[in-house]
Amino acid sequence: MEQPAPRMAWSQHDIFPGSFEACSLLTAALTHAGLYLLMFLGFVNQLLFKPNVATERNREGYAPLYNPFEQFYSRYVYRRVRHIFNRPICSTPGAELTLKERATDDYNWSFRFTGTEKRCINLGSYNYLGFAEPSGECADAAEAATRRYGVALASPRGELGSTPLHKELEETTAKFLGVEAAVVFGMGFATNALGIPGLMGAGSLVLSDENNHASLILGLRLAHVTVRVFRHNNLPHLEELAREAIAEGRWKKIIVMVEGVYSMEGSIVPLAALVALKKQYGLLLYLDEAHSVGAMGARGRGVLDHCGVLAADVDVLMGTFTKSFGAAGGYIAGSAKLVSLVRAHGHAHAYAHAMAPAVCAQVLAAMRAIASPAGVARVRALRSNTRHFRRRLRAMRVVVFGHEDSPVVPMLVYTFSKMAATVERLTARGVASVGVGFPATPLNKARIRFCLSAAHSREQLDQCLDAIEEVVEELGLRYSRQPPSPSPSPSPAAAT
C-alpha cells in the first residue's frame, strides 16, 4: 500500500471484548503462595519417597523423552486433583448423565471402580441444543445409516470413504451456512490441524488471538506460517499489528484467525467490527465456529447470525459438529474454490478416516431440525437458559468470564485446591461439572466451566444454582467486586 489506510474509528463500533474481572491483589498473592507451597511439598515428596513409576534408562547420548518440569507437575501437582478429571460416564450425555464412581487407595496414582453409579444434572458436556439423545429423530437416523452402511467405512474420503450421505451433508452444510460449498471431516480437532496446512504456508502471516484453541495452533505450526499474537478480542491491538505487517510489504497473505465463542473464556468475538477492520486493510479472515454454530444467533447460524454479518464477508468458515449437533467431526466452508483447495492440499481428505455414516446421519437430522420451528425454539431456550444462569451467578458475587449470550460459562476459583473441592462438592449434590486448570488456563486462573443446554429445564438449572451457591458459601468463592449487573452483548442483532 503506497498510502497507509486511515485508522479505524473504534468509537463507531462495538468492540466490547467480554467481562474479564481481575482478581484482587490479595487473591492473586494467596493463589501464587498456594501453588508455590504445593510445588514445594511435591519436591519434598519426590526427595523422600521414590514414586513407583516408569523411568528412563540407558538414555545416554539421547534427548530426554519427558520434560522434567512437566513430569514433576504431572506427578505431584496434577495427581492431587486427578480424581476430578477423566471421569467415566455410563449414559447418554444429555441434560442428565450417570457417573461411574471410582475410588483410590494410593492417593490418585490409580483408581478402581466401586460398582456404584451416580445420576447427576449435566453441566459439563457440549450439548448446547440437546441433540445428544438416546432416542428420537436423530438417533433413529443414525441407526438407519449404520444398518445400511455399517459402523465405519475403513477408508479416507479420497479413496473409498464417500457415500451419498457425505455428499448430502456437505451440500446441506453449505446451504445452512449460506456459502457455495463445504467439506466435512471425521474429527473436529483434525479439521483445523489438518485443514489449515492446505490453505496457507510459507510467506503467509497469521494474526492470531492469544486464546485460540490448540487445534488452530497446531495447524499453524504444521503450515509453517509466521504467527503474531494479539491480545484477546482486542481489535485496536490487532489493527496495530496489521498496520505494521502491511508496512513491511513482504507478506503474500495476512490472515486474521479467531474463534466465534472461546471455550475457556466464554467470550464472543466482536465480529462486525472485525469484518470492518478486515475490509479496511484488505485482510483475510479465518473464523472457527466450533462453539458458536448452532448455538448462537436467532436462527442458530452461529456468530455471523448473532452479529448480523454476511457469510460472504468471512473468507474461511470452520466449525464442528460436536457441540450443537450431538455428533462428531467438523467442516470447512466458503467459496467453491476454497473447498477444492482444501480437498486437494489438506491432509484430512486424503489421509484421515472418513466420517462414520451414523455421524453423517445424526448431523443431517440435527441440522434439519434446527431449521424447523422446533429447532428455533431450542435456540431460544438455550439463550434464555444462558442468560438466567449467568445472572444468578453474578448475583452470587462470583467472578464469571465472557458475554451474557455465551453458553460457555467459566466461574473463576483460581486455585487447584478450590477447583477440586468445588467439583467434589457439586458432584455430591448431584451436579456434574468440569474443572479446568493449567495448562489449559494460566497457572493461577483455575475455573469451573459450565456448559448449558436447551435440554435443561428451568427447575434443573435452579437446582444446580442452589447447589453452586451452597458451595460458593462454603469455599469462599465470592471474589467479585463488581455490582451484579448483566454484561453487554457484542451485537444488537442477538436481541432479534
Short mmCIF file of C-alpha atoms in Angstrom, two decimals:
data_model
loop_
_atom_site.label_atom_id
_atom_site.label_comp_id
_atom_site.label_asym_id
_atom_site.label_seq_id
_atom_site.Cartn_x
_atom_site.Cartn_y
_atom_site.Cartn_z
CA MET A 1 0.00 0.00 0.00
CA GLU A 2 1.52 3.29 -1.12
CA GLN A 3 -0.58 5.25 1.35
CA PRO A 4 -1.47 3.64 4.70
CA ALA A 5 -5.17 3.14 5.22
CA PRO A 6 -6.78 5.53 7.70
CA ARG A 7 -7.12 4.20 11.20
CA MET A 8 -10.38 2.67 12.35
CA ALA A 9 -12.79 4.89 14.25
CA TRP A 10 -13.40 2.40 17.04
CA SER A 11 -15.91 4.64 18.79
CA GLN A 12 -18.32 3.82 15.96
CA HIS A 13 -18.07 0.06 16.53
CA ASP A 14 -18.99 -2.33 19.31
CA ILE A 15 -15.67 -3.84 20.39
CA PHE A 16 -16.60 -5.00 23.90
CA PRO A 17 -14.17 -7.90 24.49
CA GLY A 18 -16.19 -9.58 27.23
CA SER A 19 -16.26 -9.43 31.02
CA PHE A 20 -12.87 -10.35 32.48
CA GLU A 21 -12.82 -9.04 36.03
CA ALA A 22 -9.34 -9.03 37.52
CA CYS A 23 -8.87 -10.58 40.93
CA SER A 24 -7.73 -8.53 43.90
CA LEU A 25 -4.06 -8.29 44.81
CA LEU A 26 -4.68 -10.36 47.94
CA THR A 27 -6.39 -13.14 45.95
CA ALA A 28 -3.54 -13.18 43.42
CA ALA A 29 -0.92 -13.31 46.20
CA LEU A 30 -2.67 -16.13 48.06
CA THR A 31 -3.18 -18.08 44.81
CA HIS A 32 0.50 -17.89 43.94
CA ALA A 33 1.53 -18.72 47.51
CA GLY A 34 -0.71 -21.79 47.47
CA LEU A 35 0.76 -23.00 44.18
CA TYR A 36 4.34 -22.49 45.37
CA LEU A 37 3.55 -24.34 48.61
CA LEU A 38 2.02 -27.20 46.64
CA MET A 39 5.12 -27.42 44.44
CA PHE A 40 7.45 -27.24 47.45
CA LEU A 41 5.62 -30.13 49.11
CA GLY A 42 5.87 -32.01 45.83
CA PHE A 43 9.64 -31.56 45.73
CA VAL A 44 9.90 -32.78 49.33
CA ASN A 45 7.72 -35.77 48.46
CA GLN A 46 9.89 -36.55 45.44
CA LEU A 47 13.06 -36.47 47.56
CA LEU A 48 11.74 -38.64 50.37
CA PHE A 49 9.52 -41.11 48.53
CA LYS A 50 10.56 -42.51 45.18
CA PRO A 51 7.41 -42.98 43.05
CA ASN A 52 6.65 -46.41 41.67
CA VAL A 53 6.55 -45.27 38.06
CA ALA A 54 8.41 -45.97 34.84
CA THR A 55 11.73 -44.16 34.48
CA GLU A 56 14.05 -43.58 31.55
CA ARG A 57 17.02 -45.95 31.39
CA ASN A 58 20.02 -46.34 29.09
CA ARG A 59 19.38 -42.95 27.51
CA GLU A 60 22.98 -41.72 27.41
CA GLY A 61 23.52 -39.64 24.30
CA TYR A 62 19.78 -39.25 23.61
CA ALA A 63 17.45 -36.37 24.31
CA PRO A 64 15.12 -36.99 27.29
CA LEU A 65 11.67 -38.29 26.45
CA TYR A 66 9.98 -36.13 29.07
CA ASN A 67 10.38 -32.55 30.19
CA PRO A 68 11.48 -32.66 33.86
CA PHE A 69 9.07 -29.94 34.99
CA GLU A 70 6.14 -31.49 33.13
CA GLN A 71 6.96 -34.85 34.69
CA PHE A 72 7.12 -33.31 38.16
CA TYR A 73 3.93 -31.29 37.60
CA SER A 74 2.04 -34.36 36.40
CA ARG A 75 3.13 -36.49 39.36
CA TYR A 76 2.91 -34.06 42.27
CA VAL A 77 0.50 -31.28 41.29
CA TYR A 78 -1.93 -32.71 38.74
CA ARG A 79 -2.06 -36.07 40.56
CA ARG A 80 -3.50 -34.41 43.67
CA VAL A 81 -6.59 -33.37 41.69
CA ARG A 82 -6.58 -36.22 39.18
CA HIS A 83 -9.75 -37.73 40.63
CA ILE A 84 -11.88 -34.88 39.23
CA PHE A 85 -10.64 -35.41 35.66
CA ASN A 86 -11.27 -38.17 33.10
CA ARG A 87 -14.35 -39.34 34.98
CA PRO A 88 -16.12 -42.16 33.11
CA ILE A 89 -19.84 -41.96 32.36
CA CYS A 90 -22.25 -44.78 31.52
CA SER A 91 -25.16 -42.99 29.87
CA THR A 92 -26.03 -40.56 27.11
CA PRO A 93 -24.58 -37.11 27.95
CA GLY A 94 -27.95 -35.36 27.85
CA ALA A 95 -29.46 -32.92 30.36
CA GLU A 96 -28.59 -35.59 32.91
CA LEU A 97 -25.90 -38.25 32.91
CA THR A 98 -24.72 -41.17 35.02
CA LEU A 99 -21.23 -41.10 36.50
CA LYS A 100 -19.36 -44.34 37.07
CA GLU A 101 -17.97 -43.84 40.57
CA ARG A 102 -14.31 -44.53 41.37
CA ALA A 103 -12.09 -44.69 44.43
CA THR A 104 -8.34 -44.63 45.01
CA ASP A 105 -6.23 -46.44 47.58
CA ASP A 106 -2.88 -44.84 46.69
CA TYR A 107 -3.51 -41.09 46.60
CA ASN A 108 -4.68 -40.89 42.97
CA TRP A 109 -1.88 -42.92 41.42
CA SER A 110 -4.52 -45.42 40.34
CA PHE A 111 -8.29 -45.89 40.57
CA ARG A 112 -10.75 -48.72 40.96
CA PHE A 113 -14.47 -48.84 40.21
CA THR A 114 -16.67 -49.07 43.28
CA GLY A 115 -19.54 -50.74 41.45
CA THR A 116 -21.84 -47.79 42.13
CA GLU A 117 -23.22 -45.08 39.85
CA LYS A 118 -24.47 -41.55 40.46
CA ARG A 119 -27.10 -39.73 38.43
CA CYS A 120 -26.29 -36.02 38.01
CA ILE A 121 -27.55 -32.97 36.16
CA ASN A 122 -25.04 -32.48 33.37
CA LEU A 123 -23.30 -29.09 33.28
CA GLY A 124 -20.09 -30.39 31.75
CA SER A 125 -20.83 -31.85 28.29
CA TYR A 126 -21.11 -29.99 24.99
CA ASN A 127 -24.79 -30.48 24.19
CA TYR A 128 -25.92 -26.95 23.50
CA LEU A 129 -29.15 -27.75 21.66
CA GLY A 130 -29.92 -31.05 23.37
CA PHE A 131 -29.45 -33.35 20.36
CA ALA A 132 -27.34 -35.83 22.36
CA GLU A 133 -30.34 -38.07 22.95
CA PRO A 134 -30.67 -41.88 23.10
CA SER A 135 -33.94 -41.77 21.13
CA GLY A 136 -35.75 -39.53 18.72
CA GLU A 137 -35.36 -38.42 15.11
CA CYS A 138 -31.56 -38.04 15.24
CA ALA A 139 -30.96 -41.37 16.96
CA ASP A 140 -33.30 -43.12 14.51
CA ALA A 141 -31.44 -41.62 11.53
CA ALA A 142 -28.08 -42.73 12.96
CA GLU A 143 -29.41 -46.26 13.48
CA ALA A 144 -30.75 -46.48 9.92
CA ALA A 145 -27.42 -45.26 8.48
CA THR A 146 -25.49 -47.84 10.50
CA ARG A 147 -27.72 -50.67 9.29
CA ARG A 148 -27.23 -49.61 5.66
CA TYR A 149 -23.56 -48.55 5.56
CA GLY A 150 -22.05 -50.17 8.65
CA VAL A 151 -20.28 -48.64 11.62
CA ALA A 152 -17.26 -47.34 9.68
CA LEU A 153 -16.09 -47.06 6.07
CA ALA A 154 -12.48 -48.25 6.56
CA SER A 155 -11.12 -45.67 4.15
CA PRO A 156 -10.37 -41.95 3.77
CA ARG A 157 -12.70 -39.77 1.74
CA GLY A 158 -10.22 -39.56 -1.12
CA GLU A 159 -10.36 -43.33 -1.69
CA LEU A 160 -13.45 -45.42 -0.86
CA GLY A 161 -14.79 -43.40 2.07
CA SER A 162 -17.51 -41.31 0.42
CA THR A 163 -21.21 -42.17 0.47
CA PRO A 164 -24.32 -40.29 -0.67
CA LEU A 165 -24.68 -39.25 2.98
CA HIS A 166 -21.37 -37.35 2.87
CA LYS A 167 -22.35 -35.52 -0.32
CA GLU A 168 -25.74 -34.65 1.12
CA LEU A 169 -24.18 -33.44 4.37
CA GLU A 170 -21.73 -31.17 2.55
CA GLU A 171 -24.49 -29.68 0.40
CA THR A 172 -26.76 -29.22 3.41
CA THR A 173 -23.96 -27.62 5.45
CA ALA A 174 -23.20 -25.14 2.66
CA LYS A 175 -26.87 -24.24 2.38
CA PHE A 176 -27.20 -23.97 6.17
CA LEU A 177 -24.28 -21.52 6.31
CA GLY A 178 -25.19 -19.61 3.16
CA VAL A 179 -21.98 -20.34 1.22
CA GLU A 180 -21.09 -22.04 -2.07
CA ALA A 181 -19.54 -25.25 -0.77
CA ALA A 182 -18.34 -27.18 2.26
CA VAL A 183 -16.16 -30.20 3.02
CA VAL A 184 -16.65 -32.33 6.15
CA PHE A 185 -14.15 -34.25 8.26
CA GLY A 186 -14.47 -37.03 10.81
CA MET A 187 -12.81 -35.17 13.69
CA GLY A 188 -13.25 -31.58 14.83
CA PHE A 189 -9.67 -31.14 16.09
CA ALA A 190 -8.29 -32.52 12.83
CA THR A 191 -10.40 -30.10 10.81
CA ASN A 192 -8.10 -27.30 11.93
CA ALA A 193 -4.92 -29.28 12.45
CA LEU A 194 -5.02 -30.94 9.02
CA GLY A 195 -7.02 -28.36 7.07
CA ILE A 196 -5.01 -25.22 7.79
CA PRO A 197 -1.78 -26.53 6.16
CA GLY A 198 -3.70 -26.85 2.89
CA LEU A 199 -4.77 -23.20 2.96
CA MET A 200 -1.58 -21.34 3.86
CA GLY A 201 2.16 -21.80 4.04
CA ALA A 202 5.49 -20.01 3.96
CA GLY A 203 5.09 -16.36 3.05
CA SER A 204 1.80 -16.06 4.93
CA LEU A 205 1.36 -14.09 8.14
CA VAL A 206 -1.33 -15.08 10.62
CA LEU A 207 -2.55 -12.64 13.26
CA SER A 208 -3.88 -14.98 15.92
CA ASP A 209 -5.93 -14.30 19.06
CA GLU A 210 -3.95 -15.23 22.18
CA ASN A 211 -6.74 -17.55 23.36
CA ASN A 212 -7.15 -19.55 20.15
CA HIS A 213 -7.70 -23.29 20.52
CA ALA A 214 -4.87 -25.82 20.47
CA SER A 215 -6.13 -27.24 17.15
CA LEU A 216 -5.62 -23.86 15.48
CA ILE A 217 -2.16 -23.52 16.99
CA LEU A 218 -1.14 -27.00 15.83
CA GLY A 219 -2.50 -26.32 12.33
CA LEU A 220 -0.44 -23.13 12.12
CA ARG A 221 2.70 -24.97 13.22
CA LEU A 222 2.18 -27.66 10.59
CA ALA A 223 1.61 -24.96 7.95
CA HIS A 224 4.98 -23.29 8.71
CA VAL A 225 3.46 -19.82 8.68
CA THR A 226 4.64 -16.80 10.62
CA VAL A 227 2.34 -16.07 13.57
CA ARG A 228 1.92 -12.87 15.55
CA VAL A 229 -0.42 -12.89 18.53
CA PHE A 230 -2.81 -10.11 19.53
CA ARG A 231 -4.45 -9.65 22.91
CA HIS A 232 -7.75 -11.45 23.36
CA ASN A 233 -10.60 -9.73 21.47
CA ASN A 234 -8.53 -6.54 21.41
CA LEU A 235 -9.18 -5.09 17.95
CA PRO A 236 -7.12 -1.90 18.41
CA HIS A 237 -4.10 -4.10 19.15
CA LEU A 238 -4.93 -6.24 16.11
CA GLU A 239 -5.08 -3.08 14.00
CA GLU A 240 -1.59 -2.08 15.14
CA LEU A 241 -0.19 -5.48 14.17
CA ALA A 242 -1.96 -5.34 10.80
CA ARG A 243 -0.57 -1.88 10.02
CA GLU A 244 2.96 -2.99 10.91
CA ALA A 245 2.63 -6.10 8.73
CA ILE A 246 1.31 -4.13 5.74
CA ALA A 247 4.13 -1.60 6.11
CA GLU A 248 6.67 -4.42 5.87
CA GLY A 249 5.38 -5.21 2.36
CA ARG A 250 6.65 -8.80 2.31
CA TRP A 251 3.62 -11.00 3.05
CA LYS A 252 1.70 -12.92 0.39
CA LYS A 253 -1.31 -13.20 2.69
CA ILE A 254 -2.23 -11.65 6.01
CA ILE A 255 -4.87 -13.77 7.74
CA VAL A 256 -6.72 -12.97 10.95
CA MET A 257 -7.60 -16.12 12.89
CA VAL A 258 -10.28 -16.01 15.59
CA GLU A 259 -12.98 -18.11 17.23
CA GLY A 260 -16.69 -17.34 17.45
CA VAL A 261 -17.08 -18.36 21.09
CA TYR A 262 -13.94 -19.04 23.14
CA SER A 263 -14.25 -22.29 25.05
CA MET A 264 -12.26 -21.29 28.14
CA GLU A 265 -13.30 -17.64 28.41
CA GLY A 266 -16.96 -17.77 27.37
CA SER A 267 -16.37 -14.67 25.27
CA ILE A 268 -17.74 -13.83 21.81
CA VAL A 269 -15.68 -12.29 19.04
CA PRO A 270 -16.83 -8.75 18.10
CA LEU A 271 -17.28 -9.95 14.54
CA ALA A 272 -18.99 -6.94 12.96
CA ALA A 273 -16.13 -4.66 13.99
CA LEU A 274 -13.58 -7.27 12.93
CA VAL A 275 -15.11 -7.52 9.46
CA ALA A 276 -14.93 -3.72 9.17
CA LEU A 277 -11.23 -3.90 10.09
CA LYS A 278 -10.69 -6.71 7.57
CA LYS A 279 -12.20 -4.64 4.76
CA GLN A 280 -10.32 -1.52 5.77
CA TYR A 281 -6.93 -3.20 5.44
CA GLY A 282 -7.60 -5.92 2.87
CA LEU A 283 -7.04 -8.81 5.27
CA LEU A 284 -8.31 -12.39 5.11
CA LEU A 285 -10.43 -13.86 7.91
CA TYR A 286 -10.50 -17.43 9.27
CA LEU A 287 -13.37 -17.96 11.72
CA ASP A 288 -13.57 -21.04 13.96
CA GLU A 289 -17.23 -21.55 14.92
CA ALA A 290 -16.78 -24.76 16.90
CA HIS A 291 -18.71 -23.45 19.92
CA SER A 292 -20.98 -20.97 18.16
CA VAL A 293 -22.53 -22.65 15.11
CA GLY A 294 -25.98 -23.87 16.07
CA ALA A 295 -25.80 -22.23 19.49
CA MET A 296 -25.67 -18.54 18.57
CA GLY A 297 -27.96 -16.24 16.62
CA ALA A 298 -31.72 -16.10 16.26
CA ARG A 299 -31.63 -18.88 13.63
CA GLY A 300 -28.77 -20.88 15.12
CA ARG A 301 -26.41 -19.99 12.28
CA GLY A 302 -23.58 -19.06 14.60
CA VAL A 303 -21.79 -15.87 15.47
CA LEU A 304 -22.42 -14.47 11.97
CA ASP A 305 -26.14 -14.68 12.69
CA HIS A 306 -25.59 -13.29 16.19
CA CYS A 307 -23.62 -10.27 14.97
CA GLY A 308 -25.52 -9.65 11.74
CA VAL A 309 -22.57 -10.43 9.44
CA LEU A 310 -22.88 -11.93 5.95
CA ALA A 311 -21.15 -15.25 5.29
CA ALA A 312 -19.55 -13.71 2.19
CA ASP A 313 -17.60 -11.34 4.46
CA VAL A 314 -15.70 -14.23 6.07
CA ASP A 315 -13.13 -15.96 3.88
CA VAL A 316 -12.95 -19.30 5.72
CA LEU A 317 -15.75 -20.67 7.89
CA MET A 318 -14.76 -23.57 10.10
CA GLY A 319 -16.92 -25.35 12.64
CA THR A 320 -17.52 -28.66 14.38
CA PHE A 321 -20.50 -30.96 14.79
CA THR A 322 -19.56 -31.97 18.33
CA LYS A 323 -21.17 -29.15 20.32
CA SER A 324 -24.57 -28.21 18.92
CA PHE A 325 -25.32 -31.26 16.76
CA GLY A 326 -24.68 -34.05 19.25
CA ALA A 327 -22.25 -35.76 16.87
CA ALA A 328 -18.58 -35.61 15.85
CA GLY A 329 -16.43 -34.13 13.10
CA GLY A 330 -16.15 -30.72 11.52
CA TYR A 331 -16.33 -28.70 8.31
CA ILE A 332 -14.56 -26.01 6.33
CA ALA A 333 -16.88 -23.89 4.19
CA GLY A 334 -16.72 -20.92 1.86
CA SER A 335 -16.25 -20.47 -1.85
CA ALA A 336 -16.13 -23.48 -4.19
CA LYS A 337 -12.51 -22.61 -5.00
CA LEU A 338 -11.58 -22.63 -1.31
CA VAL A 339 -13.19 -26.03 -0.70
CA SER A 340 -11.46 -27.52 -3.75
CA LEU A 341 -8.16 -26.24 -2.39
CA VAL A 342 -8.79 -27.91 1.00
CA ARG A 343 -9.67 -31.22 -0.66
CA ALA A 344 -6.56 -31.15 -2.85
CA HIS A 345 -3.96 -29.81 -0.43
CA GLY A 346 -5.28 -30.51 3.07
CA HIS A 347 -4.19 -33.73 4.74
CA ALA A 348 -7.56 -34.87 6.11
CA HIS A 349 -9.43 -35.59 2.86
CA ALA A 350 -6.69 -37.82 1.52
CA TYR A 351 -5.37 -39.48 4.69
CA ALA A 352 -7.83 -39.25 7.61
CA HIS A 353 -10.59 -41.80 8.13
CA ALA A 354 -13.94 -40.74 6.68
CA MET A 355 -16.75 -39.59 8.94
CA ALA A 356 -18.84 -42.56 10.12
CA PRO A 357 -22.20 -42.90 8.31
CA ALA A 358 -24.12 -42.79 11.60
CA VAL A 359 -22.45 -39.46 12.42
CA CYS A 360 -23.38 -38.05 9.00
CA ALA A 361 -27.00 -39.05 9.55
CA GLN A 362 -27.03 -37.58 13.08
CA VAL A 363 -25.70 -34.23 11.85
CA LEU A 364 -28.11 -34.12 8.90
CA ALA A 365 -31.09 -34.79 11.16
CA ALA A 366 -29.96 -32.17 13.69
CA MET A 367 -29.27 -29.57 11.00
CA ARG A 368 -32.74 -30.04 9.52
CA ALA A 369 -34.24 -29.84 13.00
CA ILE A 370 -32.51 -26.51 13.69
CA ALA A 371 -34.09 -25.07 10.55
CA SER A 372 -37.57 -26.05 11.78
CA PRO A 373 -39.76 -24.09 14.24
CA ALA A 374 -38.94 -26.67 16.92
CA GLY A 375 -35.24 -26.11 16.30
CA VAL A 376 -35.60 -22.34 16.58
CA ALA A 377 -37.36 -22.94 19.90
CA ARG A 378 -34.30 -24.90 21.06
CA VAL A 379 -32.03 -21.97 20.16
CA ARG A 380 -34.27 -19.60 22.11
CA ALA A 381 -34.37 -21.96 25.08
CA LEU A 382 -30.56 -22.11 25.13
CA ARG A 383 -30.29 -18.32 25.09
CA SER A 384 -32.88 -17.99 27.87
CA ASN A 385 -31.12 -20.64 29.99
CA THR A 386 -27.76 -18.98 29.41
CA ARG A 387 -28.90 -15.53 30.49
CA HIS A 388 -30.75 -16.88 33.54
CA PHE A 389 -27.73 -18.93 34.66
CA ARG A 390 -25.25 -16.09 34.21
CA ARG A 391 -27.42 -13.56 36.04
CA ARG A 392 -27.91 -15.88 39.01
CA LEU A 393 -24.16 -16.50 39.19
CA ARG A 394 -23.38 -12.78 39.12
CA ALA A 395 -25.91 -12.27 41.91
CA MET A 396 -23.76 -14.67 44.00
CA ARG A 397 -20.81 -12.27 43.54
CA VAL A 398 -18.57 -14.86 41.88
CA VAL A 399 -16.26 -13.94 39.02
CA VAL A 400 -17.82 -15.02 35.72
CA PHE A 401 -15.98 -14.51 32.42
CA GLY A 402 -17.39 -13.84 28.98
CA HIS A 403 -20.55 -12.47 27.38
CA GLU A 404 -24.13 -12.75 28.50
CA ASP A 405 -25.21 -14.86 25.49
CA SER A 406 -22.31 -17.34 25.59
CA PRO A 407 -23.41 -20.87 26.65
CA VAL A 408 -19.88 -21.46 27.94
CA VAL A 409 -19.85 -20.08 31.50
CA PRO A 410 -16.47 -20.04 33.32
CA MET A 411 -16.60 -19.40 37.08
CA LEU A 412 -13.19 -18.47 38.49
CA VAL A 413 -11.95 -20.31 41.58
CA TYR A 414 -8.24 -19.51 40.98
CA THR A 415 -6.55 -22.33 42.96
CA PHE A 416 -6.24 -26.03 42.17
CA SER A 417 -7.44 -26.96 45.64
CA LYS A 418 -10.65 -24.96 45.30
CA MET A 419 -11.20 -26.29 41.80
CA ALA A 420 -11.06 -29.86 43.08
CA ALA A 421 -13.15 -29.07 46.15
CA THR A 422 -15.82 -27.39 44.04
CA VAL A 423 -16.14 -30.32 41.64
CA GLU A 424 -16.26 -32.78 44.55
CA ARG A 425 -18.99 -30.88 46.40
CA LEU A 426 -21.09 -30.26 43.30
CA THR A 427 -20.92 -33.95 42.43
CA ALA A 428 -22.07 -34.84 45.94
CA ARG A 429 -25.06 -32.53 45.36
CA GLY A 430 -25.93 -34.18 42.05
CA VAL A 431 -24.29 -31.71 39.65
CA ALA A 432 -21.69 -32.95 37.14
CA SER A 433 -19.25 -30.15 36.29
CA VAL A 434 -15.79 -29.74 34.80
CA GLY A 435 -12.77 -28.15 36.46
CA VAL A 436 -10.18 -26.55 34.19
CA GLY A 437 -6.66 -25.62 35.19
CA PHE A 438 -3.10 -25.33 33.89
CA PRO A 439 -2.02 -25.91 31.11
CA ALA A 440 -5.47 -25.23 29.58
CA THR A 441 -5.58 -21.97 31.57
CA PRO A 442 -2.93 -19.75 33.16
CA LEU A 443 -1.41 -21.31 36.27
CA ASN A 444 -3.28 -19.01 38.66
CA LYS A 445 -6.68 -18.96 36.93
CA ALA A 446 -8.28 -22.32 37.59
CA ARG A 447 -12.01 -22.30 36.94
CA ILE A 448 -15.18 -24.34 36.78
CA ARG A 449 -16.57 -24.39 33.23
CA PHE A 450 -20.30 -24.83 32.97
CA CYS A 451 -21.81 -25.73 29.58
CA LEU A 452 -25.52 -25.03 29.25
CA SER A 453 -28.08 -26.79 27.09
CA ALA A 454 -31.52 -26.16 25.64
CA ALA A 455 -32.42 -29.54 27.16
CA HIS A 456 -32.06 -28.18 30.70
CA SER A 457 -35.35 -27.27 32.35
CA ARG A 458 -35.52 -24.13 34.47
CA GLU A 459 -36.08 -26.35 37.52
CA GLN A 460 -32.88 -28.28 36.79
CA LEU A 461 -30.88 -25.07 36.42
CA ASP A 462 -32.27 -23.62 39.63
CA GLN A 463 -31.40 -26.86 41.44
CA CYS A 464 -27.83 -26.56 40.10
CA LEU A 465 -27.62 -22.89 41.04
CA ASP A 466 -28.81 -23.60 44.57
CA ALA A 467 -26.08 -26.25 44.88
CA ILE A 468 -23.48 -23.85 43.44
CA GLU A 469 -24.50 -21.15 45.92
CA GLU A 470 -24.03 -23.56 48.82
CA VAL A 471 -20.55 -24.47 47.57
CA VAL A 472 -19.68 -20.81 46.94
CA GLU A 473 -20.60 -20.00 50.52
CA GLU A 474 -18.72 -22.99 51.95
CA LEU A 475 -15.49 -22.45 49.99
CA GLY A 476 -15.46 -18.66 49.96
CA LEU A 477 -15.68 -18.11 46.21
CA ARG A 478 -17.28 -14.64 46.27
CA TYR A 479 -14.32 -12.93 44.62
CA SER A 480 -16.23 -10.40 42.52
CA ARG A 481 -16.09 -6.73 43.44
CA GLN A 482 -18.49 -5.62 40.72
CA PRO A 483 -22.21 -4.99 41.16
CA PRO A 484 -24.29 -7.93 39.88
CA SER A 485 -25.39 -6.27 36.62
CA PRO A 486 -25.58 -8.01 33.21
CA SER A 487 -22.67 -7.60 30.84
CA PRO A 488 -23.38 -6.09 27.40
CA SER A 489 -23.57 -8.27 24.32
CA PRO A 490 -21.31 -7.51 21.35
CA SER A 491 -24.17 -7.12 18.92
CA PRO A 492 -27.72 -5.79 18.91
CA ALA A 493 -28.56 -8.50 16.34
CA ALA A 494 -28.72 -11.01 19.18
CA ALA A 495 -31.90 -9.41 20.51
CA THR A 496 -33.91 -10.16 17.38
#
